[in-house]
């Protein structure tokens, strides 16, 4: 997978984790109990991890061409590329979860996407649909 060059538009990836430190997360699909976002603007990596008590935002001290999504995949985690959208108007109401935070970060308006597994399936359906469209 290539990483954007300097001056390229920002690109996002969603990383899914399987840990369940909170008991109610154990009802979610294993491997898809939490999600976080990675952003790359061609110069730096930013990780946005919406946790239960706070949101951790970190500008990572990595070369811009470092394959951070690939590193997460090598750790055994699932990673999806996500298009960055900037829709106008207010986002639909939803409970503030890691999924809702990531959806708002990437500009995804998908009311019925509530769990990390649903987000994974939605992003993969969207990428397959866009991959088959020919100009």
Short mmCIF file of N, CA, C and O in Angstrom, two decimals:
data_model
loop_
_atom_site.label_atom_id
_atom_site.label_comp_id
_atom_site.label_asym_id
_atom_site.label_seq_id
_atom_site.Cartn_x
_atom_site.Cartn_y
_atom_site.Cartn_z
N UNK A 1 0.84 -1.17 0.00
CA UNK A 1 0.00 0.00 0.00
C UNK A 1 0.89 1.23 0.00
O UNK A 1 1.86 1.31 0.73
N UNK A 2 0.54 2.19 -0.80
CA UNK A 2 1.35 3.39 -0.84
C UNK A 2 0.81 4.43 0.12
O UNK A 2 -0.36 4.45 0.45
N UNK A 3 1.69 5.27 0.55
CA UNK A 3 1.35 6.36 1.46
C UNK A 3 1.37 7.64 0.66
O UNK A 3 2.19 7.81 -0.24
N UNK A 4 0.50 8.58 0.95
CA UNK A 4 0.44 9.81 0.18
C UNK A 4 1.73 10.60 0.22
O UNK A 4 2.47 10.55 1.18
N UNK A 5 2.00 11.33 -0.85
CA UNK A 5 3.17 12.20 -0.92
C UNK A 5 2.85 13.55 -0.31
O UNK A 5 1.69 13.90 -0.14
N UNK A 6 3.90 14.31 -0.03
CA UNK A 6 3.69 15.66 0.51
C UNK A 6 2.82 16.45 -0.45
O UNK A 6 2.99 16.37 -1.66
N UNK A 7 1.88 17.19 0.07
CA UNK A 7 0.98 17.97 -0.75
C UNK A 7 -0.27 17.21 -1.17
O UNK A 7 -1.20 17.78 -1.69
N UNK A 8 -0.28 15.91 -0.97
CA UNK A 8 -1.46 15.11 -1.32
C UNK A 8 -2.53 15.32 -0.26
O UNK A 8 -2.24 15.69 0.87
N UNK A 9 -3.79 15.06 -0.63
CA UNK A 9 -4.84 15.20 0.39
C UNK A 9 -4.66 14.18 1.50
O UNK A 9 -4.05 13.13 1.30
N UNK A 10 -5.17 14.51 2.66
CA UNK A 10 -5.06 13.59 3.80
C UNK A 10 -5.78 12.28 3.48
O UNK A 10 -6.75 12.26 2.74
N UNK A 11 -5.26 11.21 4.02
CA UNK A 11 -5.82 9.88 3.85
C UNK A 11 -6.07 9.31 5.23
O UNK A 11 -5.36 9.61 6.17
N UNK A 12 -7.10 8.45 5.35
CA UNK A 12 -7.44 7.88 6.65
C UNK A 12 -7.53 6.36 6.56
O UNK A 12 -7.82 5.80 5.51
N UNK A 13 -7.27 5.74 7.69
CA UNK A 13 -7.44 4.30 7.86
C UNK A 13 -8.13 4.08 9.19
O UNK A 13 -7.94 4.85 10.14
N UNK A 14 -8.91 3.02 9.27
CA UNK A 14 -9.57 2.63 10.51
C UNK A 14 -8.95 1.33 10.97
O UNK A 14 -8.85 0.37 10.19
N UNK A 15 -8.52 1.30 12.22
CA UNK A 15 -7.89 0.12 12.83
C UNK A 15 -8.87 -0.45 13.84
O UNK A 15 -9.45 0.29 14.64
N UNK A 16 -9.05 -1.78 13.78
CA UNK A 16 -9.99 -2.45 14.70
C UNK A 16 -9.20 -3.27 15.70
O UNK A 16 -8.25 -3.96 15.33
N UNK A 17 -9.63 -3.22 16.96
CA UNK A 17 -8.96 -3.96 18.02
C UNK A 17 -9.95 -4.90 18.68
O UNK A 17 -11.15 -4.68 18.64
N UNK A 18 -9.41 -5.93 19.33
CA UNK A 18 -10.27 -6.93 19.93
C UNK A 18 -10.31 -6.92 21.43
O UNK A 18 -11.10 -7.65 22.03
N UNK A 19 -9.49 -6.09 22.09
CA UNK A 19 -9.51 -6.06 23.55
C UNK A 19 -10.87 -5.58 24.06
O UNK A 19 -11.53 -4.80 23.40
N UNK A 20 -11.22 -6.07 25.23
CA UNK A 20 -12.50 -5.68 25.84
C UNK A 20 -12.28 -5.33 27.31
O UNK A 20 -12.70 -6.07 28.19
N UNK A 21 -11.64 -4.18 27.59
CA UNK A 21 -11.42 -3.82 28.99
C UNK A 21 -12.71 -3.50 29.73
O UNK A 21 -12.76 -3.60 30.94
N UNK A 22 -13.74 -3.10 29.01
CA UNK A 22 -15.04 -2.82 29.61
C UNK A 22 -15.93 -4.04 29.38
O UNK A 22 -16.03 -4.54 28.27
N UNK A 23 -16.61 -4.50 30.42
CA UNK A 23 -17.34 -5.76 30.33
C UNK A 23 -18.38 -5.76 29.22
O UNK A 23 -18.60 -6.77 28.57
N UNK A 24 -19.03 -4.61 28.97
CA UNK A 24 -20.10 -4.60 27.97
C UNK A 24 -19.58 -4.71 26.53
O UNK A 24 -20.33 -5.02 25.63
N UNK A 25 -18.28 -4.49 26.34
CA UNK A 25 -17.72 -4.65 25.00
C UNK A 25 -17.59 -6.12 24.60
O UNK A 25 -17.45 -6.43 23.43
N UNK A 26 -17.65 -7.01 25.57
CA UNK A 26 -17.49 -8.44 25.27
C UNK A 26 -18.63 -9.01 24.45
O UNK A 26 -18.51 -10.09 23.91
N UNK A 27 -19.74 -8.27 24.34
CA UNK A 27 -20.84 -8.73 23.49
C UNK A 27 -20.55 -8.47 22.01
O UNK A 27 -21.22 -9.04 21.15
N UNK A 28 -19.57 -7.62 21.72
CA UNK A 28 -19.22 -7.31 20.34
C UNK A 28 -18.36 -8.42 19.73
O UNK A 28 -17.73 -9.19 20.44
N UNK A 29 -18.32 -8.45 18.42
CA UNK A 29 -17.58 -9.47 17.68
C UNK A 29 -16.09 -9.43 18.05
O UNK A 29 -15.48 -8.36 18.03
N UNK A 30 -15.50 -10.58 18.40
CA UNK A 30 -14.06 -10.62 18.69
C UNK A 30 -13.25 -10.05 17.52
O UNK A 30 -13.55 -10.29 16.36
N UNK A 31 -12.25 -9.25 17.87
CA UNK A 31 -11.43 -8.59 16.85
C UNK A 31 -12.01 -7.26 16.40
O UNK A 31 -11.34 -6.49 15.72
N UNK A 32 -13.25 -6.98 16.79
CA UNK A 32 -13.95 -5.76 16.38
C UNK A 32 -14.70 -5.15 17.56
O UNK A 32 -15.88 -4.87 17.48
N UNK A 33 -13.97 -4.94 18.65
CA UNK A 33 -14.59 -4.38 19.86
C UNK A 33 -14.24 -2.91 20.07
O UNK A 33 -14.81 -2.27 20.94
N UNK A 34 -13.32 -2.41 19.29
CA UNK A 34 -12.90 -1.01 19.39
C UNK A 34 -12.31 -0.60 18.05
O UNK A 34 -11.79 -1.44 17.31
N UNK A 35 -12.40 0.68 17.74
CA UNK A 35 -11.75 1.18 16.53
C UNK A 35 -11.10 2.53 16.80
O UNK A 35 -11.49 3.24 17.73
N UNK A 36 -10.10 2.82 16.01
CA UNK A 36 -9.40 4.09 16.07
C UNK A 36 -9.06 4.50 14.65
O UNK A 36 -9.18 3.69 13.73
N UNK A 37 -8.66 5.75 14.46
CA UNK A 37 -8.37 6.25 13.13
C UNK A 37 -6.92 6.69 13.03
O UNK A 37 -6.33 7.20 13.99
N UNK A 38 -6.36 6.49 11.83
CA UNK A 38 -5.03 6.99 11.49
C UNK A 38 -5.21 7.96 10.34
O UNK A 38 -5.96 7.69 9.40
N UNK A 39 -4.51 9.08 10.41
CA UNK A 39 -4.55 10.07 9.34
C UNK A 39 -3.13 10.35 8.88
O UNK A 39 -2.20 10.35 9.69
N UNK A 40 -2.98 10.58 7.57
CA UNK A 40 -1.68 10.96 7.02
C UNK A 40 -1.92 12.05 5.99
O UNK A 40 -2.71 11.86 5.06
N UNK A 41 -1.25 13.18 6.18
CA UNK A 41 -1.41 14.30 5.24
C UNK A 41 -0.22 14.42 4.30
O UNK A 41 -0.05 15.43 3.63
N UNK A 42 0.61 13.39 4.24
CA UNK A 42 1.79 13.42 3.39
C UNK A 42 3.03 13.89 4.12
O UNK A 42 4.14 13.74 3.62
N UNK A 43 2.86 14.44 5.31
CA UNK A 43 4.00 14.91 6.10
C UNK A 43 4.09 14.26 7.46
O UNK A 43 5.16 14.11 8.01
N UNK A 44 2.93 13.90 8.02
CA UNK A 44 2.95 13.34 9.37
C UNK A 44 1.78 12.38 9.55
O UNK A 44 0.81 12.41 8.81
N UNK A 45 1.94 11.52 10.55
CA UNK A 45 0.90 10.59 10.96
C UNK A 45 0.23 11.11 12.21
O UNK A 45 0.90 11.59 13.12
N UNK A 46 -1.09 10.97 12.27
CA UNK A 46 -1.86 11.33 13.45
C UNK A 46 -2.75 10.15 13.78
O UNK A 46 -3.42 9.61 12.90
N UNK A 47 -2.74 9.73 15.05
CA UNK A 47 -3.62 8.67 15.52
C UNK A 47 -4.68 9.29 16.42
O UNK A 47 -4.36 10.08 17.32
N UNK A 48 -5.94 8.95 16.16
CA UNK A 48 -7.06 9.45 16.96
C UNK A 48 -7.75 8.22 17.55
O UNK A 48 -8.34 7.43 16.82
N UNK A 49 -7.63 8.07 18.87
CA UNK A 49 -8.15 6.89 19.55
C UNK A 49 -9.22 7.30 20.55
O UNK A 49 -8.92 7.75 21.66
N UNK A 50 -10.51 7.18 20.16
CA UNK A 50 -11.60 7.56 21.05
C UNK A 50 -11.84 6.49 22.12
O UNK A 50 -12.42 5.45 21.85
N UNK A 51 -11.36 6.76 23.31
CA UNK A 51 -11.47 5.81 24.42
C UNK A 51 -12.70 6.15 25.26
O UNK A 51 -13.35 7.17 25.05
N UNK A 52 -13.02 5.31 26.23
CA UNK A 52 -14.22 5.50 27.05
C UNK A 52 -14.17 6.80 27.85
O UNK A 52 -15.18 7.50 27.96
N UNK A 53 -13.02 7.16 28.39
CA UNK A 53 -12.94 8.32 29.26
C UNK A 53 -12.41 9.57 28.60
O UNK A 53 -12.61 10.68 29.10
N UNK A 54 -11.74 9.44 27.46
CA UNK A 54 -11.16 10.58 26.77
C UNK A 54 -10.78 10.14 25.36
O UNK A 54 -10.79 8.94 25.06
N UNK A 55 -10.46 11.10 24.51
CA UNK A 55 -9.97 10.80 23.17
C UNK A 55 -8.50 11.13 23.12
O UNK A 55 -8.09 12.26 23.41
N UNK A 56 -7.69 10.14 22.77
CA UNK A 56 -6.25 10.32 22.68
C UNK A 56 -5.90 10.70 21.24
O UNK A 56 -6.21 9.95 20.31
N UNK A 57 -5.31 11.87 21.07
CA UNK A 57 -4.86 12.33 19.76
C UNK A 57 -3.35 12.45 19.83
O UNK A 57 -2.83 13.17 20.69
N UNK A 58 -2.66 11.74 18.94
CA UNK A 58 -1.19 11.74 18.98
C UNK A 58 -0.63 12.01 17.59
O UNK A 58 -1.01 11.35 16.63
N UNK A 59 0.26 12.99 17.50
CA UNK A 59 1.05 13.20 16.29
C UNK A 59 2.27 12.32 16.47
O UNK A 59 3.04 12.50 17.42
N UNK A 60 2.41 11.34 15.59
CA UNK A 60 3.44 10.32 15.78
C UNK A 60 4.76 10.73 15.16
O UNK A 60 4.80 11.31 14.07
N UNK A 61 5.84 10.45 15.85
CA UNK A 61 7.18 10.78 15.39
C UNK A 61 7.66 9.66 14.45
O UNK A 61 8.51 8.84 14.82
N UNK A 62 7.08 9.63 13.26
CA UNK A 62 7.40 8.62 12.25
C UNK A 62 7.64 9.32 10.92
O UNK A 62 7.02 10.35 10.65
N UNK A 63 8.46 8.74 10.07
CA UNK A 63 8.58 9.32 8.72
C UNK A 63 7.23 9.25 8.02
O UNK A 63 6.47 8.30 8.20
N UNK A 64 6.92 10.24 7.20
CA UNK A 64 5.63 10.29 6.50
C UNK A 64 5.42 9.07 5.61
O UNK A 64 4.30 8.64 5.40
N UNK A 65 6.50 8.49 5.10
CA UNK A 65 6.36 7.34 4.21
C UNK A 65 6.35 6.00 4.95
O UNK A 65 6.29 4.95 4.33
N UNK A 66 6.38 6.04 6.29
CA UNK A 66 6.28 4.80 7.07
C UNK A 66 4.90 4.19 6.84
O UNK A 66 3.89 4.88 6.86
N UNK A 67 4.86 2.89 6.64
CA UNK A 67 3.58 2.19 6.39
C UNK A 67 2.94 1.81 7.72
O UNK A 67 2.98 0.67 8.15
N UNK A 68 2.33 2.80 8.36
CA UNK A 68 1.70 2.57 9.66
C UNK A 68 0.52 1.61 9.57
O UNK A 68 0.40 0.71 10.40
N UNK A 69 -0.36 1.72 8.55
CA UNK A 69 -1.42 0.70 8.43
C UNK A 69 -0.84 -0.70 8.28
O UNK A 69 -1.35 -1.65 8.88
N UNK A 70 0.23 -0.84 7.52
CA UNK A 70 0.88 -2.15 7.37
C UNK A 70 1.46 -2.65 8.67
O UNK A 70 1.43 -3.86 8.96
N UNK A 71 1.99 -1.74 9.49
CA UNK A 71 2.53 -2.14 10.79
C UNK A 71 1.42 -2.70 11.67
O UNK A 71 1.58 -3.72 12.32
N UNK A 72 0.26 -2.03 11.69
CA UNK A 72 -0.88 -2.55 12.47
C UNK A 72 -1.33 -3.90 11.93
O UNK A 72 -1.65 -4.80 12.71
N UNK A 73 -1.36 -4.06 10.61
CA UNK A 73 -1.74 -5.36 10.03
C UNK A 73 -0.75 -6.44 10.47
O UNK A 73 -1.14 -7.57 10.76
N UNK A 74 0.54 -6.11 10.50
CA UNK A 74 1.57 -7.07 10.93
C UNK A 74 1.38 -7.47 12.39
O UNK A 74 1.82 -8.54 12.79
N UNK A 75 0.70 -6.62 13.17
CA UNK A 75 0.40 -6.95 14.57
C UNK A 75 -0.84 -7.82 14.68
O UNK A 75 -1.29 -8.15 15.77
N UNK A 76 -1.45 -8.17 13.53
CA UNK A 76 -2.61 -9.03 13.52
C UNK A 76 -3.94 -8.30 13.57
O UNK A 76 -4.99 -8.92 13.75
N UNK A 77 -3.92 -6.97 13.41
CA UNK A 77 -5.15 -6.20 13.46
C UNK A 77 -5.72 -5.97 12.06
O UNK A 77 -4.98 -6.00 11.07
N UNK A 78 -7.01 -5.75 11.98
CA UNK A 78 -7.66 -5.44 10.72
C UNK A 78 -7.61 -3.94 10.51
O UNK A 78 -7.85 -3.17 11.44
N UNK A 79 -7.29 -3.53 9.29
CA UNK A 79 -7.18 -2.11 8.94
C UNK A 79 -7.91 -1.87 7.62
O UNK A 79 -7.70 -2.60 6.67
N UNK A 80 -8.77 -0.86 7.59
CA UNK A 80 -9.49 -0.47 6.38
C UNK A 80 -9.09 0.93 5.95
O UNK A 80 -9.00 1.82 6.80
N UNK A 81 -8.89 1.14 4.66
CA UNK A 81 -8.75 2.49 4.13
C UNK A 81 -10.12 3.15 4.18
O UNK A 81 -11.14 2.48 4.02
N UNK A 82 -10.14 4.44 4.42
CA UNK A 82 -11.40 5.16 4.51
C UNK A 82 -11.27 6.50 3.78
O UNK A 82 -10.33 7.25 4.02
N UNK A 83 -12.21 6.76 2.90
CA UNK A 83 -12.23 8.06 2.21
C UNK A 83 -12.60 9.15 3.21
O UNK A 83 -13.44 8.94 4.08
N UNK A 84 -11.95 10.29 3.09
CA UNK A 84 -12.30 11.45 3.91
C UNK A 84 -13.35 12.26 3.16
O UNK A 84 -13.13 12.66 2.03
N UNK A 85 -14.47 12.44 3.81
CA UNK A 85 -15.56 13.23 3.22
C UNK A 85 -15.77 14.45 4.11
O UNK A 85 -15.52 14.40 5.30
N UNK A 86 -16.27 15.50 3.55
CA UNK A 86 -16.59 16.71 4.31
C UNK A 86 -18.01 17.13 3.96
O UNK A 86 -18.22 18.12 3.26
N UNK A 87 -19.01 16.37 4.45
CA UNK A 87 -20.41 16.73 4.15
C UNK A 87 -20.81 18.01 4.87
O UNK A 87 -20.25 18.36 5.90
N UNK A 88 -21.80 18.69 4.31
CA UNK A 88 -22.30 19.90 4.97
C UNK A 88 -23.45 19.53 5.89
O UNK A 88 -24.04 18.46 5.79
N UNK A 89 -23.75 20.41 6.80
CA UNK A 89 -24.85 20.19 7.73
C UNK A 89 -24.43 19.33 8.91
O UNK A 89 -23.34 18.80 8.96
N UNK A 90 -25.34 19.24 9.85
CA UNK A 90 -25.07 18.49 11.08
C UNK A 90 -25.11 16.99 10.81
O UNK A 90 -25.90 16.51 10.00
N UNK A 91 -24.26 16.28 11.51
CA UNK A 91 -24.28 14.82 11.44
C UNK A 91 -25.50 14.31 12.19
O UNK A 91 -25.98 14.94 13.13
N UNK A 92 -26.02 13.15 11.78
CA UNK A 92 -27.17 12.59 12.51
C UNK A 92 -26.78 12.27 13.95
O UNK A 92 -25.64 11.93 14.24
N UNK A 93 -27.75 12.35 14.83
CA UNK A 93 -27.53 12.05 16.23
C UNK A 93 -27.15 10.58 16.38
O UNK A 93 -27.66 9.72 15.67
N UNK A 94 -26.25 10.31 17.32
CA UNK A 94 -25.88 8.94 17.63
C UNK A 94 -25.17 8.91 18.96
O UNK A 94 -24.58 9.91 19.38
N UNK A 95 -25.22 7.77 19.65
CA UNK A 95 -24.48 7.67 20.92
C UNK A 95 -22.99 7.85 20.66
O UNK A 95 -22.48 7.41 19.63
N UNK A 96 -22.31 8.54 21.58
CA UNK A 96 -20.89 8.81 21.38
C UNK A 96 -20.07 7.57 21.75
O UNK A 96 -19.85 7.29 22.91
N UNK A 97 -19.68 6.84 20.73
CA UNK A 97 -18.86 5.64 20.87
C UNK A 97 -17.62 5.82 20.01
O UNK A 97 -17.50 6.81 19.27
N UNK A 98 -16.72 4.86 20.06
CA UNK A 98 -15.55 4.93 19.19
C UNK A 98 -15.97 4.95 17.72
O UNK A 98 -15.39 5.67 16.91
N UNK A 99 -17.02 4.20 17.38
CA UNK A 99 -17.50 4.15 16.00
C UNK A 99 -18.04 5.52 15.58
O UNK A 99 -17.71 6.03 14.50
N UNK A 100 -18.83 6.14 16.43
CA UNK A 100 -19.39 7.46 16.10
C UNK A 100 -18.28 8.49 15.95
O UNK A 100 -18.31 9.33 15.05
N UNK A 101 -17.28 8.44 16.82
CA UNK A 101 -16.16 9.38 16.72
C UNK A 101 -15.40 9.19 15.42
O UNK A 101 -15.06 10.17 14.75
N UNK A 102 -15.14 7.95 15.03
CA UNK A 102 -14.42 7.68 13.78
C UNK A 102 -15.28 8.09 12.58
O UNK A 102 -14.78 8.69 11.63
N UNK A 103 -16.57 7.78 12.62
CA UNK A 103 -17.46 8.18 11.52
C UNK A 103 -17.43 9.70 11.33
O UNK A 103 -17.36 10.19 10.21
N UNK A 104 -17.49 10.46 12.42
CA UNK A 104 -17.47 11.92 12.30
C UNK A 104 -16.11 12.42 11.82
O UNK A 104 -16.04 13.37 11.06
N UNK A 105 -15.05 11.75 12.23
CA UNK A 105 -13.72 12.15 11.79
C UNK A 105 -13.56 11.98 10.28
O UNK A 105 -13.00 12.85 9.61
N UNK A 106 -14.07 10.88 9.74
CA UNK A 106 -13.92 10.64 8.29
C UNK A 106 -15.09 11.22 7.49
O UNK A 106 -15.08 11.18 6.27
N UNK A 107 -16.11 11.75 8.18
CA UNK A 107 -17.24 12.35 7.50
C UNK A 107 -18.23 11.34 6.95
O UNK A 107 -18.91 11.60 5.96
N UNK A 108 -18.35 10.21 7.60
CA UNK A 108 -19.25 9.15 7.16
C UNK A 108 -20.62 9.34 7.79
O UNK A 108 -20.74 9.43 9.02
N UNK A 109 -21.65 9.40 6.97
CA UNK A 109 -23.02 9.51 7.45
C UNK A 109 -23.70 8.17 7.19
O UNK A 109 -24.20 7.92 6.10
N UNK A 110 -23.67 7.32 8.15
CA UNK A 110 -24.28 5.99 8.03
C UNK A 110 -24.96 5.69 9.36
O UNK A 110 -24.36 5.14 10.28
N UNK A 111 -26.23 6.07 9.46
CA UNK A 111 -26.99 5.96 10.71
C UNK A 111 -27.00 4.57 11.32
O UNK A 111 -26.99 4.42 12.53
N UNK A 112 -27.08 3.55 10.49
CA UNK A 112 -27.22 2.18 11.00
C UNK A 112 -25.89 1.52 11.34
O UNK A 112 -25.88 0.38 11.77
N UNK A 113 -24.79 2.21 11.13
CA UNK A 113 -23.47 1.68 11.48
C UNK A 113 -23.20 2.07 12.92
O UNK A 113 -22.93 3.23 13.23
N UNK A 114 -23.29 1.08 13.83
CA UNK A 114 -23.16 1.35 15.26
C UNK A 114 -21.99 0.62 15.92
O UNK A 114 -21.52 1.04 16.97
N UNK A 115 -21.53 -0.49 15.34
CA UNK A 115 -20.47 -1.28 15.95
C UNK A 115 -19.24 -1.28 15.05
O UNK A 115 -19.34 -1.01 13.84
N UNK A 116 -18.07 -1.59 15.60
CA UNK A 116 -16.88 -1.68 14.77
C UNK A 116 -17.03 -2.68 13.62
O UNK A 116 -16.58 -2.42 12.50
N UNK A 117 -17.68 -3.81 13.86
CA UNK A 117 -17.89 -4.80 12.80
C UNK A 117 -18.75 -4.21 11.67
O UNK A 117 -18.45 -4.39 10.49
N UNK A 118 -19.81 -3.49 12.02
CA UNK A 118 -20.65 -2.86 11.01
C UNK A 118 -19.87 -1.80 10.22
O UNK A 118 -20.04 -1.68 9.00
N UNK A 119 -19.01 -1.05 10.89
CA UNK A 119 -18.18 -0.06 10.21
C UNK A 119 -17.24 -0.76 9.23
O UNK A 119 -17.10 -0.32 8.08
N UNK A 120 -16.61 -1.82 9.66
CA UNK A 120 -15.72 -2.60 8.78
C UNK A 120 -16.47 -3.07 7.54
O UNK A 120 -16.01 -2.90 6.41
N UNK A 121 -17.64 -3.65 7.73
CA UNK A 121 -18.43 -4.15 6.60
C UNK A 121 -18.85 -3.00 5.68
O UNK A 121 -18.80 -3.12 4.47
N UNK A 122 -19.26 -1.88 6.27
CA UNK A 122 -19.68 -0.73 5.47
C UNK A 122 -18.52 -0.19 4.63
O UNK A 122 -18.69 0.08 3.44
N UNK A 123 -17.36 -0.02 5.24
CA UNK A 123 -16.21 0.51 4.50
C UNK A 123 -15.78 -0.44 3.40
O UNK A 123 -15.38 0.01 2.32
N UNK A 124 -15.87 -1.73 3.64
CA UNK A 124 -15.49 -2.69 2.60
C UNK A 124 -16.51 -2.75 1.48
O UNK A 124 -16.15 -2.88 0.32
N UNK A 125 -17.78 -2.65 1.79
CA UNK A 125 -18.81 -2.58 0.73
C UNK A 125 -18.61 -1.32 -0.11
O UNK A 125 -18.69 -1.36 -1.33
N UNK A 126 -18.33 -0.20 0.55
CA UNK A 126 -18.13 1.06 -0.17
C UNK A 126 -16.91 0.99 -1.08
O UNK A 126 -16.95 1.42 -2.22
N UNK A 127 -15.81 0.42 -0.58
CA UNK A 127 -14.60 0.37 -1.41
C UNK A 127 -14.79 -0.58 -2.58
O UNK A 127 -14.30 -0.33 -3.68
N UNK A 128 -15.52 -1.68 -2.40
CA UNK A 128 -15.79 -2.59 -3.50
C UNK A 128 -16.67 -1.91 -4.55
O UNK A 128 -16.45 -2.04 -5.74
N UNK A 129 -17.67 -1.16 -4.10
CA UNK A 129 -18.57 -0.48 -5.02
C UNK A 129 -17.80 0.56 -5.82
O UNK A 129 -17.96 0.67 -7.02
N UNK A 130 -16.92 1.33 -5.16
CA UNK A 130 -16.16 2.36 -5.87
C UNK A 130 -15.10 1.75 -6.77
O UNK A 130 -14.77 2.31 -7.81
N UNK A 131 -14.57 0.59 -6.41
CA UNK A 131 -13.54 -0.05 -7.22
C UNK A 131 -14.10 -0.56 -8.54
O UNK A 131 -13.38 -0.67 -9.52
N UNK A 132 -15.39 -0.89 -8.58
CA UNK A 132 -15.97 -1.44 -9.80
C UNK A 132 -16.50 -0.36 -10.73
O UNK A 132 -16.82 -0.63 -11.87
N UNK A 133 -16.56 0.88 -10.26
CA UNK A 133 -17.05 1.97 -11.12
C UNK A 133 -15.92 2.40 -12.05
O UNK A 133 -14.83 2.70 -11.62
N UNK A 134 -16.20 2.40 -13.34
CA UNK A 134 -15.22 2.82 -14.34
C UNK A 134 -15.67 4.14 -14.96
O UNK A 134 -16.83 4.29 -15.29
N UNK A 135 -14.73 5.08 -15.16
CA UNK A 135 -15.12 6.36 -15.78
C UNK A 135 -15.48 6.19 -17.25
O UNK A 135 -15.12 5.30 -17.91
#
